[in-house]
Coordinates of C-alpha atoms and ligand atoms in Angstrom, one line a residue:
M1 CA -46.0 12.2 36.3
I2 CA -49.5 12.8 35.1
L3 CA -51.0 16.3 35.0
I4 CA -54.7 16.8 35.6
V5 CA -56.1 20.1 34.4
D6 CA -59.6 21.0 35.5
D7 CA -61.2 24.2 37.0
K8 CA -63.1 22.1 39.5
P9 CA -61.1 20.9 42.5
E10 CA -63.6 18.2 43.3
N11 CA -63.2 16.7 39.7
I12 CA -59.4 16.8 40.3
F13 CA -59.7 15.3 43.6
S14 CA -61.7 12.2 42.4
L15 CA -59.5 11.6 39.4
K16 CA -56.3 12.0 41.4
K17 CA -57.6 9.4 43.9
V18 CA -58.3 6.8 41.2
L19 CA -54.8 7.3 39.7
E20 CA -52.9 7.4 42.9
L21 CA -54.6 4.2 44.0
N22 CA -53.1 2.7 40.9
K23 CA -49.6 4.0 41.8
F24 CA -49.4 6.9 39.4
E25 CA -47.7 10.0 40.4
V26 CA -50.1 12.9 39.8
D27 CA -50.0 16.7 39.7
S28 CA -52.8 19.1 39.1
A29 CA -53.6 22.5 37.7
L30 CA -56.8 24.6 38.1
S31 CA -56.6 26.6 34.9
G32 CA -55.1 26.5 31.4
E33 CA -52.6 29.1 32.4
E34 CA -51.4 27.3 35.5
A35 CA -51.1 24.1 33.4
L36 CA -48.9 25.8 30.8
K37 CA -46.6 27.1 33.5
K38 CA -46.3 23.7 35.1
I39 CA -45.7 22.0 31.7
L40 CA -42.8 24.4 31.1
K41 CA -41.2 23.7 34.4
N42 CA -41.9 19.9 34.9
S43 CA -41.8 16.8 32.7
Y44 CA -45.1 15.0 32.3
I45 CA -45.9 11.8 30.5
L46 CA -49.6 12.4 30.1
I47 CA -52.0 15.4 30.5
I48 CA -55.6 14.9 31.3
L49 CA -57.3 18.0 30.1
D50 CA -60.8 19.4 30.7
V51 CA -62.2 21.0 27.6
Q52 CA -64.6 23.4 29.2
M53 CA -62.8 25.9 31.4
P54 CA -63.3 29.5 32.1
G55 CA -60.4 31.7 30.7
M56 CA -58.3 29.4 28.5
D57 CA -60.3 26.4 27.5
G58 CA -58.9 22.9 26.8
F59 CA -58.5 23.5 23.0
E60 CA -56.4 26.6 23.6
V61 CA -54.2 24.8 26.2
A62 CA -53.7 21.9 23.7
E63 CA -52.8 24.3 20.9
A64 CA -50.3 26.1 23.1
I65 CA -48.7 22.8 24.2
S66 CA -48.3 21.8 20.6
G67 CA -46.2 24.9 20.1
Y68 CA -43.6 24.0 22.7
S69 CA -40.9 21.7 21.5
K70 CA -40.5 20.3 25.0
S71 CA -44.2 19.3 25.3
K72 CA -45.5 18.8 21.8
D73 CA -45.2 15.0 22.1
I74 CA -47.0 14.6 25.5
P75 CA -50.2 12.7 25.0
I76 CA -53.4 14.2 26.0
I77 CA -56.7 12.8 27.2
F78 CA -59.5 15.3 26.9
L79 CA -62.5 15.3 29.2
S80 CA -65.4 16.6 27.2
A81 CA -69.1 16.9 27.5
A82 CA -69.7 15.4 24.0
N83 CA -67.5 13.3 21.7
T84 CA -68.2 15.7 18.7
D85 CA -65.7 18.2 20.3
V86 CA -62.9 15.7 19.6
K87 CA -62.7 16.2 15.8
F88 CA -62.1 19.9 16.5
I89 CA -59.3 19.1 19.0
T90 CA -57.3 16.8 16.6
K91 CA -56.9 19.8 14.2
G92 CA -55.1 21.8 16.8
Y93 CA -53.1 19.0 18.2
A94 CA -51.8 16.9 15.3
S95 CA -48.7 15.3 16.8
G96 CA -48.6 13.2 19.9
G97 CA -51.1 10.7 21.2
I98 CA -54.7 12.0 21.7
D99 CA -57.9 10.5 23.2
Y100 CA -61.0 11.6 24.9
I101 CA -63.3 10.6 27.6
T102 CA -66.8 11.9 27.9
K103 CA -68.2 13.2 31.1
P104 CA -69.2 11.9 33.5
V105 CA -65.9 10.1 33.8
D106 CA -66.0 6.2 34.1
P107 CA -63.0 5.5 36.3
D108 CA -62.4 2.0 34.7
I109 CA -62.2 3.5 31.2
L110 CA -60.0 6.3 32.4
L111 CA -57.6 3.9 34.0
L112 CA -57.5 1.8 31.0
K113 CA -56.6 4.7 28.8
V114 CA -54.1 6.1 31.2
K115 CA -52.4 2.7 31.5
T116 CA -52.2 2.4 27.7
F117 CA -50.8 5.9 27.4
H118 CA -48.4 5.3 30.2
R119 CA -47.1 2.2 28.7
L120 CA -46.7 3.9 25.4
A121 CA -44.9 6.8 27.0
T122 CA -42.6 4.6 28.9
Q123 CA -41.8 2.7 25.8
T124 CA -41.3 5.9 23.9
I125 CA -38.9 7.1 26.5
E126 CA -36.9 3.8 26.3
L127 CA -37.0 4.0 22.5
N128 CA -35.7 7.5 22.6
A129 CA -32.9 6.6 24.9
I130 CA -32.0 3.7 22.6
Q131 CA -32.2 6.0 19.6
K132 CA -30.0 8.5 21.4
T133 CA -27.3 5.9 22.1
L134 CA -27.5 4.6 18.6
R135 CA -27.1 8.1 17.2
E136 CA -24.1 8.7 19.5
E137 CA -22.6 5.4 18.5
I138 CA -23.0 6.2 14.8
E139 CA -21.5 9.6 15.4
F140 CA -18.6 8.0 17.3
R141 CA -18.0 5.6 14.4
K142 CA -18.3 8.2 11.8
Q143 CA -15.7 10.3 13.7
A144 CA -13.4 7.3 14.2
Q145 CA -13.6 6.5 10.5
A146 CA -12.8 10.1 9.5
E147 CA -9.8 10.0 11.9
L148 CA -8.7 6.8 10.5
R149 CA -9.0 8.1 6.9
E150 CA -7.0 11.1 8.0
R151 CA -4.3 8.9 9.5
V152 CA -4.1 6.7 6.5
Q153 CA -3.8 9.9 4.3
E154 CA -1.0 11.2 6.6
L155 CA 0.8 7.9 6.5
R156 CA 0.6 7.9 2.6
S157 CA 1.9 11.4 2.4
T158 CA 4.8 10.5 4.7
L159 CA 5.6 7.4 2.6
E160 CA 5.7 9.6 -0.5
T161 CA 8.4 11.8 1.1
I162 CA 10.9 9.0 2.0
P163 CA 13.6 7.8 -0.4
Q164 CA 12.7 4.1 0.1
I165 CA 10.1 2.2 -1.9
A166 CA 7.1 2.0 0.4
F167 CA 3.7 0.3 0.5
T168 CA 0.8 -0.4 2.7
A169 CA -1.5 -3.5 2.6
K170 CA -4.7 -4.6 4.0
G171 CA -4.7 -7.0 7.0
N172 CA -5.1 -9.9 4.5
G173 CA -1.9 -8.9 2.7
E174 CA -3.6 -7.3 -0.4
L175 CA -1.6 -4.2 -1.5
E176 CA -3.5 -1.0 -1.2
F177 CA -1.0 1.8 -1.7
V178 CA 2.4 2.1 -3.2
N179 CA 4.6 5.2 -3.4
Q180 CA 6.2 6.8 -6.5
Q181 CA 9.5 5.0 -5.9
W182 CA 7.7 1.7 -6.4
F183 CA 7.4 2.4 -10.2
E184 CA 11.1 2.6 -10.6
Y185 CA 11.1 -1.3 -10.2
S186 CA 7.5 -2.3 -11.1
D187 CA 4.8 -1.2 -13.5
Q188 CA 2.1 -2.9 -11.5
E189 CA 0.7 -1.5 -8.3
D190 CA -1.0 -4.6 -7.0
T191 CA 1.9 -7.1 -7.3
F192 CA 5.4 -7.0 -5.8
P193 CA 8.3 -6.0 -8.1
P194 CA 10.1 -9.1 -9.6
S195 CA 13.2 -10.2 -7.9
D196 CA 16.3 -12.1 -8.7
G197 CA 16.5 -15.8 -8.0
E198 CA 13.6 -18.0 -6.9
E199 CA 10.4 -17.4 -8.7
N200 CA 7.8 -15.4 -6.7
Y201 CA 10.2 -15.3 -3.8
I202 CA 8.9 -12.0 -2.3
Q203 CA 5.2 -13.1 -2.7
T204 CA 5.8 -16.4 -1.0
R205 CA 7.7 -14.9 1.9
W206 CA 5.0 -12.2 2.1
E207 CA 2.2 -14.7 2.3
E208 CA 4.0 -16.6 5.1
A209 CA 4.5 -13.4 7.1
V210 CA 0.8 -12.3 6.6
A211 CA -0.4 -15.8 7.6
A212 CA 1.7 -15.7 10.7
G213 CA 1.0 -12.0 11.4
K214 CA 4.8 -11.6 12.0
P215 CA 7.1 -8.9 10.7
L216 CA 9.0 -9.6 7.5
N217 CA 12.7 -8.9 7.1
I218 CA 14.5 -10.2 4.0
E219 CA 17.2 -9.2 1.5
V220 CA 16.1 -9.3 -2.1
R221 CA 17.6 -8.1 -5.4
L222 CA 15.2 -5.9 -7.4
K223 CA 15.6 -5.1 -11.1
K224 CA 15.5 -1.5 -11.9
L225 CA 13.4 -0.8 -14.9
I226 CA 15.4 2.0 -16.3
D227 CA 18.8 0.2 -16.5
G228 CA 17.7 -3.5 -16.2
K229 CA 20.3 -3.9 -13.3
Y230 CA 19.7 -5.7 -10.0
Y231 CA 20.1 -3.8 -6.8
Y232 CA 20.1 -5.3 -3.3
H233 CA 17.2 -4.2 -1.2
L234 CA 16.1 -4.8 2.4
L235 CA 12.4 -5.6 2.5
Q236 CA 11.0 -4.7 5.9
A237 CA 7.2 -5.0 6.6
S238 CA 5.3 -4.7 9.9
P239 CA 1.8 -5.5 10.9
I240 CA -0.3 -2.8 12.5
T241 CA -2.7 -4.3 15.0
E242 CA -5.9 -3.3 16.6
G243 CA -6.5 -5.5 19.6
D244 CA -5.2 -8.8 18.4
Q245 CA -6.2 -8.3 14.8
V246 CA -3.8 -7.2 12.0
V247 CA -5.6 -4.3 10.3
R248 CA -2.9 -3.1 8.0
W249 CA 0.7 -3.7 6.9
V250 CA 3.3 -1.1 6.3
G251 CA 6.5 -2.0 4.4
T252 CA 9.6 -0.5 2.7
F253 CA 12.3 -1.7 0.4
T254 CA 15.6 0.1 1.3
N255 CA 18.4 0.1 -1.3
I256 CA 21.4 -1.5 0.4
E257 CA 23.5 -2.0 -2.7
E258 CA 26.3 0.3 -1.5
Q259 CA 26.5 -1.4 2.0
K260 CA 26.6 -4.8 0.2
Q261 CA 29.3 -3.7 -2.0
V262 CA 31.5 -2.4 0.8
Q263 CA 30.8 -5.6 2.6
Q264 CA 31.8 -7.6 -0.4
K265 CA 34.9 -5.5 -1.0
K266 CA 35.9 -5.9 2.6
D267 CA 35.6 -9.6 2.4
E268 CA 37.6 -9.7 -0.9
F269 CA 40.1 -7.4 0.9
L270 CA 40.6 -9.7 3.8
S271 CA 41.1 -12.7 1.5
I272 CA 43.6 -10.8 -0.7
A273 CA 45.4 -9.3 2.3
S274 CA 45.9 -12.6 4.0
H275 CA 47.2 -14.1 0.7
E276 CA 49.5 -11.1 0.1
L277 CA 50.9 -11.5 3.7
K278 CA 51.3 -15.1 3.3
T279 CA 53.4 -15.1 0.1
P280 CA 56.4 -13.2 1.3
L281 CA 56.4 -15.1 4.5
T282 CA 56.5 -18.4 2.5
S283 CA 59.5 -17.1 0.4
I284 CA 61.3 -15.9 3.6
K285 CA 60.8 -19.3 5.2
A286 CA 62.3 -21.0 2.0
Y287 CA 65.2 -18.6 1.8
M288 CA 66.0 -19.1 5.5
Q289 CA 66.1 -23.0 4.9
L290 CA 68.4 -22.5 1.9
L291 CA 70.6 -20.2 3.9
E292 CA 70.8 -22.7 6.8
R293 CA 71.8 -25.4 4.3
A294 CA 74.4 -23.1 2.6
L295 CA 76.0 -22.2 5.9
K296 CA 76.6 -25.9 6.6
K297 CA 78.6 -26.2 3.3
D298 CA 82.2 -25.3 2.6
E299 CA 83.1 -21.8 3.4
T300 CA 84.3 -20.0 0.3
R301 CA 81.1 -20.5 -1.6
T302 CA 78.9 -20.1 1.5
S303 CA 79.3 -16.3 2.0
E304 CA 78.3 -15.4 -1.6
E305 CA 75.3 -17.8 -1.6
S306 CA 74.2 -16.6 1.9
A307 CA 74.5 -13.0 0.8
N308 CA 72.2 -13.8 -2.1
Y309 CA 69.6 -15.5 0.1
L310 CA 69.8 -12.7 2.7
E311 CA 69.2 -10.1 -0.1
R312 CA 66.1 -12.0 -1.3
T313 CA 64.8 -12.3 2.3
R314 CA 65.3 -8.6 2.7
I315 CA 63.2 -7.8 -0.4
Q316 CA 60.4 -10.1 0.9
L317 CA 60.7 -8.4 4.3
D318 CA 60.4 -5.0 2.6
K319 CA 57.2 -6.2 0.8
L320 CA 55.9 -7.4 4.2
H321 CA 56.8 -4.2 5.9
S322 CA 55.1 -2.0 3.3
L323 CA 52.0 -4.2 3.4
I324 CA 51.7 -4.0 7.1
A325 CA 52.4 -0.3 6.9
D326 CA 49.5 0.2 4.6
L327 CA 47.2 -1.9 6.7
L328 CA 48.2 0.2 9.8
D329 CA 47.6 3.4 7.8
I330 CA 44.1 2.3 6.9
S331 CA 43.3 1.6 10.5
K332 CA 44.8 4.9 11.6
I333 CA 42.6 6.7 9.0
E334 CA 39.5 4.8 10.2
S335 CA 40.1 5.7 13.8
G336 CA 41.1 9.3 12.9
K337 CA 44.6 8.8 14.2
L338 CA 46.7 9.4 11.1
E339 CA 49.1 12.0 12.3
F340 CA 51.5 14.3 10.4
N341 CA 54.8 15.6 11.2
K342 CA 54.8 18.7 9.0
K343 CA 57.7 21.1 8.4
E344 CA 58.9 23.5 5.8
F345 CA 61.1 22.1 3.0
E346 CA 62.2 22.4 -0.6
F347 CA 60.2 20.0 -2.8
E348 CA 62.7 19.5 -5.7
P349 CA 65.3 17.4 -3.7
L350 CA 62.6 15.2 -2.3
L351 CA 61.2 14.5 -5.8
E352 CA 64.6 13.9 -7.3
N353 CA 65.5 11.5 -4.4
V354 CA 62.2 9.4 -4.9
V355 CA 62.7 9.3 -8.7
D356 CA 66.4 8.1 -8.1
I357 CA 65.3 5.3 -5.8
I358 CA 62.6 4.1 -8.2
R359 CA 65.1 4.2 -11.1
Q360 CA 67.5 2.0 -9.1
T361 CA 64.9 -0.5 -8.1
N362 CA 63.4 -0.6 -11.6
P363 CA 66.4 -0.3 -14.0
A364 CA 64.3 -1.4 -17.0
I365 CA 62.0 1.6 -16.7
K366 CA 62.9 4.9 -18.2
I367 CA 61.6 7.7 -16.0
I368 CA 61.5 11.0 -17.8
R369 CA 61.3 14.2 -15.7
K370 CA 59.7 17.3 -17.0
G371 CA 59.8 20.6 -15.1
K372 CA 61.4 21.4 -11.7
A373 CA 59.5 21.3 -8.5
N374 CA 61.2 24.5 -7.3
A375 CA 58.8 25.4 -4.5
R376 CA 58.7 25.3 -0.7
V377 CA 55.9 23.4 1.0
F378 CA 54.8 22.8 4.6
A379 CA 54.2 19.1 4.7
D380 CA 55.0 15.7 6.1
E381 CA 58.0 14.6 4.0
I382 CA 57.7 10.9 4.7
R383 CA 54.0 11.0 3.9
I384 CA 54.4 13.0 0.7
E385 CA 57.2 10.6 -0.4
Q386 CA 54.7 7.8 0.2
V387 CA 52.2 9.4 -2.3
L388 CA 55.0 9.8 -4.9
V389 CA 56.2 6.3 -4.5
N390 CA 52.6 5.0 -4.7
Y391 CA 51.9 6.9 -7.9
L392 CA 55.3 5.8 -9.5
T393 CA 55.1 2.1 -8.5
N394 CA 51.4 2.0 -9.8
A395 CA 52.6 3.6 -13.1
I396 CA 55.1 0.8 -13.5
K397 CA 52.9 -2.0 -12.3
Y398 CA 50.0 -1.1 -14.5
S399 CA 52.1 -0.7 -17.6
P400 CA 53.5 -4.2 -18.3
D401 CA 54.1 -3.5 -22.0
S402 CA 55.6 0.0 -21.7
S403 CA 58.9 1.1 -20.1
E404 CA 58.4 4.8 -19.9
V405 CA 57.0 6.9 -17.2
H406 CA 56.8 10.7 -17.1
V407 CA 57.1 12.8 -14.0
C408 CA 55.9 16.3 -14.5
A409 CA 56.2 19.2 -12.0
K410 CA 54.5 22.5 -12.4
V411 CA 54.7 25.5 -10.0
S412 CA 52.1 28.3 -10.2
S413 CA 51.7 31.3 -7.8
D414 CA 50.6 29.3 -4.8
Q415 CA 50.3 25.6 -6.0
L416 CA 52.7 22.8 -6.9
K417 CA 51.3 20.2 -9.2
I418 CA 53.0 16.8 -9.7
S419 CA 51.8 14.3 -12.2
V420 CA 52.9 10.9 -13.0
K421 CA 52.0 9.7 -16.5
D422 CA 52.2 6.1 -17.8
F423 CA 51.4 4.4 -21.1
G424 CA 49.8 1.3 -19.6
V425 CA 46.4 -0.4 -19.3
G426 CA 44.5 2.8 -18.4
I427 CA 41.2 3.0 -16.5
P428 CA 37.7 2.9 -18.0
K429 CA 35.9 6.3 -17.8
E430 CA 33.2 5.1 -15.5
K431 CA 35.6 3.7 -12.9
Q432 CA 37.8 6.7 -12.7
E433 CA 35.8 8.5 -10.0
D434 CA 35.9 5.3 -7.7
I435 CA 39.6 4.8 -8.1
F436 CA 40.5 6.6 -4.9
K437 CA 37.9 4.8 -2.7
K438 CA 38.9 2.3 -0.1
F439 CA 39.4 -1.3 -1.3
Y440 CA 38.4 -0.2 -4.9
R441 CA 40.2 -2.2 -7.7
V442 CA 39.3 -2.1 -11.3
E443 CA 37.7 -5.5 -11.8
E444 CA 39.0 -6.0 -15.3
N445 CA 42.6 -5.9 -14.1
S446 CA 42.3 -7.4 -10.7
H447 CA 43.4 -10.9 -11.8
R448 CA 46.3 -9.7 -13.8
F449 CA 47.8 -7.4 -11.1
Q450 CA 48.3 -8.1 -7.4
G451 CA 47.1 -5.4 -5.0
L452 CA 44.8 -4.5 -2.1
G453 CA 43.1 -1.4 -3.4
I454 CA 44.1 0.8 -0.5
G455 CA 47.3 2.6 -1.8
L456 CA 45.4 5.4 -3.7
Y457 CA 42.9 5.7 -0.8
I458 CA 45.8 6.4 1.6
C459 CA 47.3 8.8 -0.9
S460 CA 44.1 10.8 -1.3
E461 CA 43.8 11.0 2.5
I462 CA 47.3 12.3 2.8
V463 CA 46.9 14.9 0.1
R464 CA 43.5 15.9 1.5
R465 CA 45.0 16.4 4.9
H466 CA 47.6 18.8 3.3
K467 CA 44.8 20.9 1.8
G468 CA 45.8 19.6 -1.7
T469 CA 43.9 18.2 -4.6
F470 CA 44.2 15.0 -6.5
G471 CA 42.8 13.1 -9.5
V472 CA 43.4 11.0 -12.6
K473 CA 43.0 11.4 -16.4
S474 CA 43.1 8.2 -18.2
E475 CA 42.1 6.4 -21.4
E476 CA 41.5 2.6 -21.4
G477 CA 44.4 0.9 -23.2
K478 CA 46.4 4.1 -23.6
G479 CA 47.6 5.0 -20.2
S480 CA 46.9 7.1 -17.1
E481 CA 48.0 10.4 -15.6
F482 CA 47.7 10.6 -11.8
Y483 CA 48.3 14.1 -10.3
F484 CA 48.2 15.8 -6.9
S485 CA 48.8 19.5 -5.9
L486 CA 49.9 21.0 -2.7
P487 CA 49.8 24.7 -1.6
T488 CA 53.2 26.3 -1.7
I489 CA 54.8 28.8 0.7
S490 CA 56.0 32.0 -0.8
Ligands
ADP501 P1 46.3 -1.6 -5.8 O1 47.2 -1.2 -6.9 O2 47.1 -2.2 -4.6 O3 45.2 -2.5 -6.2 P2 45.7 1.1 -5.5 O4 44.9 1.8 -4.4 O5 47.1 1.7 -5.6 O6 45.6 -0.4 -5.1 O7 44.9 1.3 -6.8 C1 43.6 1.0 -6.9 C2 43.2 0.6 -8.3 O8 43.3 1.6 -9.2 C3 44.1 -0.5 -8.8 O9 43.6 -1.8 -8.4 C4 44.0 -0.4 -10.4 O10 42.9 -1.1 -10.8 C5 43.9 1.1 -10.5 N1 45.1 1.8 -10.8 C6 46.0 2.5 -10.0 N2 46.9 3.1 -10.6 C7 46.8 2.7 -11.9 C8 47.5 3.0 -13.1 N3 48.6 3.8 -13.1 N4 47.0 2.5 -14.3 C9 45.9 1.8 -14.4 N5 45.1 1.5 -13.2 C10 45.6 1.9 -12.1

């Protein structure tokens, strides 16, 4: 809308007509004061302002307009009696477009000027709108960037707190952040830690995953800088996408050495167990065949021979029985179904009985008893006997060059402690804490001695379930002393 300010209605009328004929919207004011009021209220794209008016003249109006932020940019065409006035006007109205027309007004010139200003004003409005959207866009991007930076920072802080080795990479696979754990395996932050086996294995698989934009999931062995040993790790990396573009990768290396070892132990166990089960079965089969043959022979010799084969078969059957019993115990422990039939009893007779049986079955071994187990306990007799037998048979088994075993009993105010000492192969210091773990066998001796690595684990579980303690003292090459204690009843 165009505002015409003139104190003479006839002037306004003629100007208005010219402009309206040319499809301009026009408003008018008969004084400077009225003009100012209207300018504050409405939006104009051009003001045609008469210089000479009673009261506030054109200059004063222009000066006032230039003071309002809303109107300071509206262009003005002054209508003046002489063009010398204009120099004066420009001082007061520095910003915004300005022009003048001398009176009497030539309608063609007026139209030309109005059209120019109108076009300029329209363009300015459009430009302003574009500028506004651009500014908003910039603001939005700035905010998005700040949020992204914040998120990346958050992610990094999180990655610092996890126990795994963690990293992030750009969409193109270039590493951009690694956490502290990384430096346990690598002294370079921009390349993957070296792994065992194929050269550059991780880097190659990583590049394949990045090229395909697909998650990576592989097992690798990383060398720890501090001890130079290799540890199994699971490398998992996932792409983070925006739309269909990968913008970042987040990855971790999780130490799976322990799981791997358990898995390996389990596999070994299965192969040893099946072998151990098969051996007595093969012997039993052979003795049965011999027995069959003997029975077909002449009678006097047969009964003696048969008894011999039957005895050997029984020994093998006992072996099988104890193996299967151990296997069953393991599965009962695993499923939480190992049950105890506890009652009160005197310990000494039980101990003496077990020692007697072991002496009979191992006549070459001298079992020396020290101290009496004169105490009452509340326990499962059969299970405690199992622990004693296990300790004693191990002491004999792992002492191929010694024929002496000491069994020591000590009773204190509320505890009974039994220890079985041998003078055999012993156990290296660093392996002693693992000895009671499931499937654990000391590697150095595993080829020399048969076994499944479950006996001590079952013992430890039995003693633990009786609120007792257990352990071992040993020196490699000199012998071992296995002990357990049980609470006594006063
Ligand atoms: P197994 O004897 O069937 O292997 P155990 O659970 O009884 O299983 O024992 C676990 C491991 O502990 C054995 O493999 C052996 O290496 C070690 N061990 C047990 N007792 C002794 C001992 N008295 N002297 C030396 N090593 C022993």
